[in-house]
Amino acid sequence: MNHSSVRSQRRAALWSGIALVLMALVAFFAQGYVYQSLVIESEAMTTYENLVSHSTLFRFGIIGWGIIVVLDLIVAYGLYRFFKPIHTTFALLIGTLRFIYSFILAFAVLRLVEAERLLDTSTSARQVYETVTSFETIWSLGLIVFGLHLIAVGWVAMRTHFIPRTIGILLVVAGFSYTIVHALYQFPTLESMTTLLELTLMLPMFVGGLAFAVWLIVKGRILPTHDITRQSAGDASPAS
């Protein structure tokens, strides 16, 4: 690999890491603060009243989700560029799965936009509630794909010479956690058990992605050239 390609890969690592960290911060606001405080489970009227009385906050939350979608697309392309010199086929798989997840998330965010529009009409509280909570239903489907994306990232990461094997393992565990939890969420009768499972797996789900993001920022921009070159054989099997 020439030095220009190495610099390109380092830039992809840096920008992907920055986008991942920004995404986590924006998600803390949009989901952790805005959505969780305004949307009350099984309380259609309370949720409706919250959305009406805090409509500006709700709009900012929607804007936050829009920013997250854009950052996700940046990560999709950045990780594709980062892993391409290591394993072209898996790089394409990683990028494609992240793109698919991003488009599903974008569709889910449109349900929030629709709910915000309904607040200015005579629509019933129940319909507004069902519209806004359909965001979670669609997003949950997307998180199944997101989990598969993390598994692919972790699998390749574990087979490089320069990404710590621990990070690869954490990514695979996080990926399986996302996929299993949100696959189970598609069965309403298992919701109580699934919620408990999600709480149990929340730490590895969070730590895996964050550790990789920090590594991309701190170490990805100074990747050892000789290790990258050693693994730039396209579709050849990654080193174990």
mmCIF file with all atom_site columns, N, CA and C in Angstrom, residues 45-69:
data_model
loop_
_atom_site.group_PDB
_atom_site.id
_atom_site.type_symbol
_atom_site.label_atom_id
_atom_site.label_alt_id
_atom_site.label_comp_id
_atom_site.label_asym_id
_atom_site.label_entity_id
_atom_site.label_seq_id
_atom_site.pdbx_PDB_ins_code
_atom_site.Cartn_x
_atom_site.Cartn_y
_atom_site.Cartn_z
_atom_site.occupancy
_atom_site.B_iso_or_equiv
_atom_site.pdbx_formal_charge
_atom_site.auth_seq_id
_atom_site.auth_comp_id
_atom_site.auth_asym_id
_atom_site.auth_atom_id
_atom_site.pdbx_PDB_model_num
ATOM 1  N N  . MET A 1 45 ? -52.365 9.729  26.570 1.00 0.00 ? 45 MET A N  1
ATOM 2  C CA . MET A 1 45 ? -52.752 11.105 26.860 1.00 0.00 ? 45 MET A CA 1
ATOM 3  C C  . MET A 1 45 ? -51.602 11.882 27.500 1.00 0.00 ? 45 MET A C  1
ATOM 4  N N  . THR A 1 46 ? -50.892 11.249 28.444 1.00 0.00 ? 46 THR A N  1
ATOM 5  C CA . THR A 1 46 ? -49.754 11.919 29.079 1.00 0.00 ? 46 THR A CA 1
ATOM 6  C C  . THR A 1 46 ? -48.680 12.247 28.047 1.00 0.00 ? 46 THR A C  1
ATOM 7  N N  . THR A 1 47 ? -48.413 11.296 27.162 1.00 0.00 ? 47 THR A N  1
ATOM 8  C CA . THR A 1 47 ? -47.429 11.525 26.099 1.00 0.00 ? 47 THR A CA 1
ATOM 9  C C  . THR A 1 47 ? -47.865 12.671 25.203 1.00 0.00 ? 47 THR A C  1
ATOM 10 N N  . TYR A 1 48 ? -49.124 12.674 24.824 1.00 0.00 ? 48 TYR A N  1
ATOM 11 C CA . TYR A 1 48 ? -49.658 13.730 23.956 1.00 0.00 ? 48 TYR A CA 1
ATOM 12 C C  . TYR A 1 48 ? -49.501 15.099 24.619 1.00 0.00 ? 48 TYR A C  1
ATOM 13 N N  . GLU A 1 49 ? -49.856 15.181 25.893 1.00 0.00 ? 49 GLU A N  1
ATOM 14 C CA . GLU A 1 49 ? -49.749 16.447 26.625 1.00 0.00 ? 49 GLU A CA 1
ATOM 15 C C  . GLU A 1 49 ? -48.290 16.891 26.740 1.00 0.00 ? 49 GLU A C  1
ATOM 16 N N  . ASN A 1 50 ? -47.395 15.934 26.946 1.00 0.00 ? 50 ASN A N  1
ATOM 17 C CA . ASN A 1 50 ? -45.970 16.257 27.010 1.00 0.00 ? 50 ASN A CA 1
ATOM 18 C C  . ASN A 1 50 ? -45.469 16.830 25.691 1.00 0.00 ? 50 ASN A C  1
ATOM 19 N N  . LEU A 1 51 ? -45.877 16.201 24.598 1.00 0.00 ? 51 LEU A N  1
ATOM 20 C CA . LEU A 1 51 ? -45.424 16.637 23.275 1.00 0.00 ? 51 LEU A CA 1
ATOM 21 C C  . LEU A 1 51 ? -45.969 18.015 22.930 1.00 0.00 ? 51 LEU A C  1
ATOM 22 N N  . VAL A 1 52 ? -47.215 18.284 23.323 1.00 0.00 ? 52 VAL A N  1
ATOM 23 C CA . VAL A 1 52 ? -47.819 19.589 23.051 1.00 0.00 ? 52 VAL A CA 1
ATOM 24 C C  . VAL A 1 52 ? -47.162 20.684 23.887 1.00 0.00 ? 52 VAL A C  1
ATOM 25 N N  . SER A 1 53 ? -46.946 20.402 25.163 1.00 0.00 ? 53 SER A N  1
ATOM 26 C CA . SER A 1 53 ? -46.395 21.423 26.060 1.00 0.00 ? 53 SER A CA 1
ATOM 27 C C  . SER A 1 53 ? -44.885 21.602 25.893 1.00 0.00 ? 53 SER A C  1
ATOM 28 N N  . HIS A 1 54 ? -44.222 20.627 25.288 1.00 0.00 ? 54 HIS A N  1
ATOM 29 C CA . HIS A 1 54 ? -42.770 20.721 25.068 1.00 0.00 ? 54 HIS A CA 1
ATOM 30 C C  . HIS A 1 54 ? -42.462 20.494 23.582 1.00 0.00 ? 54 HIS A C  1
ATOM 31 N N  . SER A 1 55 ? -43.236 21.130 22.741 1.00 0.00 ? 55 SER A N  1
ATOM 32 C CA . SER A 1 55 ? -43.108 20.905 21.295 1.00 0.00 ? 55 SER A CA 1
ATOM 33 C C  . SER A 1 55 ? -41.741 21.343 20.758 1.00 0.00 ? 55 SER A C  1
ATOM 34 N N  . THR A 1 56 ? -41.189 22.431 21.312 1.00 0.00 ? 56 THR A N  1
ATOM 35 C CA . THR A 1 56 ? -39.878 22.894 20.849 1.00 0.00 ? 56 THR A CA 1
ATOM 36 C C  . THR A 1 56 ? -38.794 21.874 21.190 1.00 0.00 ? 56 THR A C  1
ATOM 37 N N  . LEU A 1 57 ? -38.850 21.335 22.406 1.00 0.00 ? 57 LEU A N  1
ATOM 38 C CA . LEU A 1 57 ? -37.890 20.309 22.806 1.00 0.00 ? 57 LEU A CA 1
ATOM 39 C C  . LEU A 1 57 ? -38.024 19.080 21.917 1.00 0.00 ? 57 LEU A C  1
ATOM 40 N N  . PHE A 1 58 ? -39.271 18.706 21.610 1.00 0.00 ? 58 PHE A N  1
ATOM 41 C CA . PHE A 1 58 ? -39.509 17.555 20.735 1.00 0.00 ? 58 PHE A CA 1
ATOM 42 C C  . PHE A 1 58 ? -38.895 17.789 19.360 1.00 0.00 ? 58 PHE A C  1
ATOM 43 N N  . ARG A 1 59 ? -39.021 19.005 18.835 1.00 0.00 ? 59 ARG A N  1
ATOM 44 C CA . ARG A 1 59 ? -38.430 19.332 17.525 1.00 0.00 ? 59 ARG A CA 1
ATOM 45 C C  . ARG A 1 59 ? -36.912 19.245 17.568 1.00 0.00 ? 59 ARG A C  1
ATOM 46 N N  . PHE A 1 60 ? -36.321 19.726 18.660 1.00 0.00 ? 60 PHE A N  1
ATOM 47 C CA . PHE A 1 60 ? -34.868 19.623 18.795 1.00 0.00 ? 60 PHE A CA 1
ATOM 48 C C  . PHE A 1 60 ? -34.431 18.153 18.849 1.00 0.00 ? 60 PHE A C  1
ATOM 49 N N  . GLY A 1 61 ? -35.259 17.334 19.496 1.00 0.00 ? 61 GLY A N  1
ATOM 50 C CA . GLY A 1 61 ? -34.968 15.899 19.533 1.00 0.00 ? 61 GLY A CA 1
ATOM 51 C C  . GLY A 1 61 ? -34.969 15.299 18.133 1.00 0.00 ? 61 GLY A C  1
ATOM 52 N N  . ILE A 1 62 ? -35.933 15.708 17.320 1.00 0.00 ? 62 ILE A N  1
ATOM 53 C CA . ILE A 1 62 ? -36.014 15.213 15.941 1.00 0.00 ? 62 ILE A CA 1
ATOM 54 C C  . ILE A 1 62 ? -34.788 15.665 15.145 1.00 0.00 ? 62 ILE A C  1
ATOM 55 N N  . ILE A 1 63 ? -34.399 16.922 15.341 1.00 0.00 ? 63 ILE A N  1
ATOM 56 C CA . ILE A 1 63 ? -33.193 17.426 14.668 1.00 0.00 ? 63 ILE A CA 1
ATOM 57 C C  . ILE A 1 63 ? -31.979 16.591 15.087 1.00 0.00 ? 63 ILE A C  1
ATOM 58 N N  . GLY A 1 64 ? -31.936 16.251 16.376 1.00 0.00 ? 64 GLY A N  1
ATOM 59 C CA . GLY A 1 64 ? -30.846 15.404 16.869 1.00 0.00 ? 64 GLY A CA 1
ATOM 60 C C  . GLY A 1 64 ? -30.800 14.076 16.159 1.00 0.00 ? 64 GLY A C  1
ATOM 61 N N  . TRP A 1 65 ? -31.952 13.464 15.965 1.00 0.00 ? 65 TRP A N  1
ATOM 62 C CA . TRP A 1 65 ? -31.997 12.184 15.248 1.00 0.00 ? 65 TRP A CA 1
ATOM 63 C C  . TRP A 1 65 ? -31.569 12.353 13.794 1.00 0.00 ? 65 TRP A C  1
ATOM 64 N N  . GLY A 1 66 ? -31.915 13.492 13.191 1.00 0.00 ? 66 GLY A N  1
ATOM 65 C CA . GLY A 1 66 ? -31.455 13.747 11.825 1.00 0.00 ? 66 GLY A CA 1
ATOM 66 C C  . GLY A 1 66 ? -29.942 13.823 11.755 1.00 0.00 ? 66 GLY A C  1
ATOM 67 N N  . ILE A 1 67 ? -29.333 14.468 12.754 1.00 0.00 ? 67 ILE A N  1
ATOM 68 C CA . ILE A 1 67 ? -27.872 14.561 12.820 1.00 0.00 ? 67 ILE A CA 1
ATOM 69 C C  . ILE A 1 67 ? -27.267 13.164 12.970 1.00 0.00 ? 67 ILE A C  1
ATOM 70 N N  . ILE A 1 68 ? -27.904 12.326 13.789 1.00 0.00 ? 68 ILE A N  1
ATOM 71 C CA . ILE A 1 68 ? -27.417 10.962 14.000 1.00 0.00 ? 68 ILE A CA 1
ATOM 72 C C  . ILE A 1 68 ? -27.421 10.175 12.691 1.00 0.00 ? 68 ILE A C  1
ATOM 73 N N  . VAL A 1 69 ? -28.475 10.333 11.888 1.00 0.00 ? 69 VAL A N  1
ATOM 74 C CA . VAL A 1 69 ? -28.544 9.630  10.600 1.00 0.00 ? 69 VAL A CA 1
ATOM 75 C C  . VAL A 1 69 ? -27.376 10.049 9.702  1.00 0.00 ? 69 VAL A C  1
#
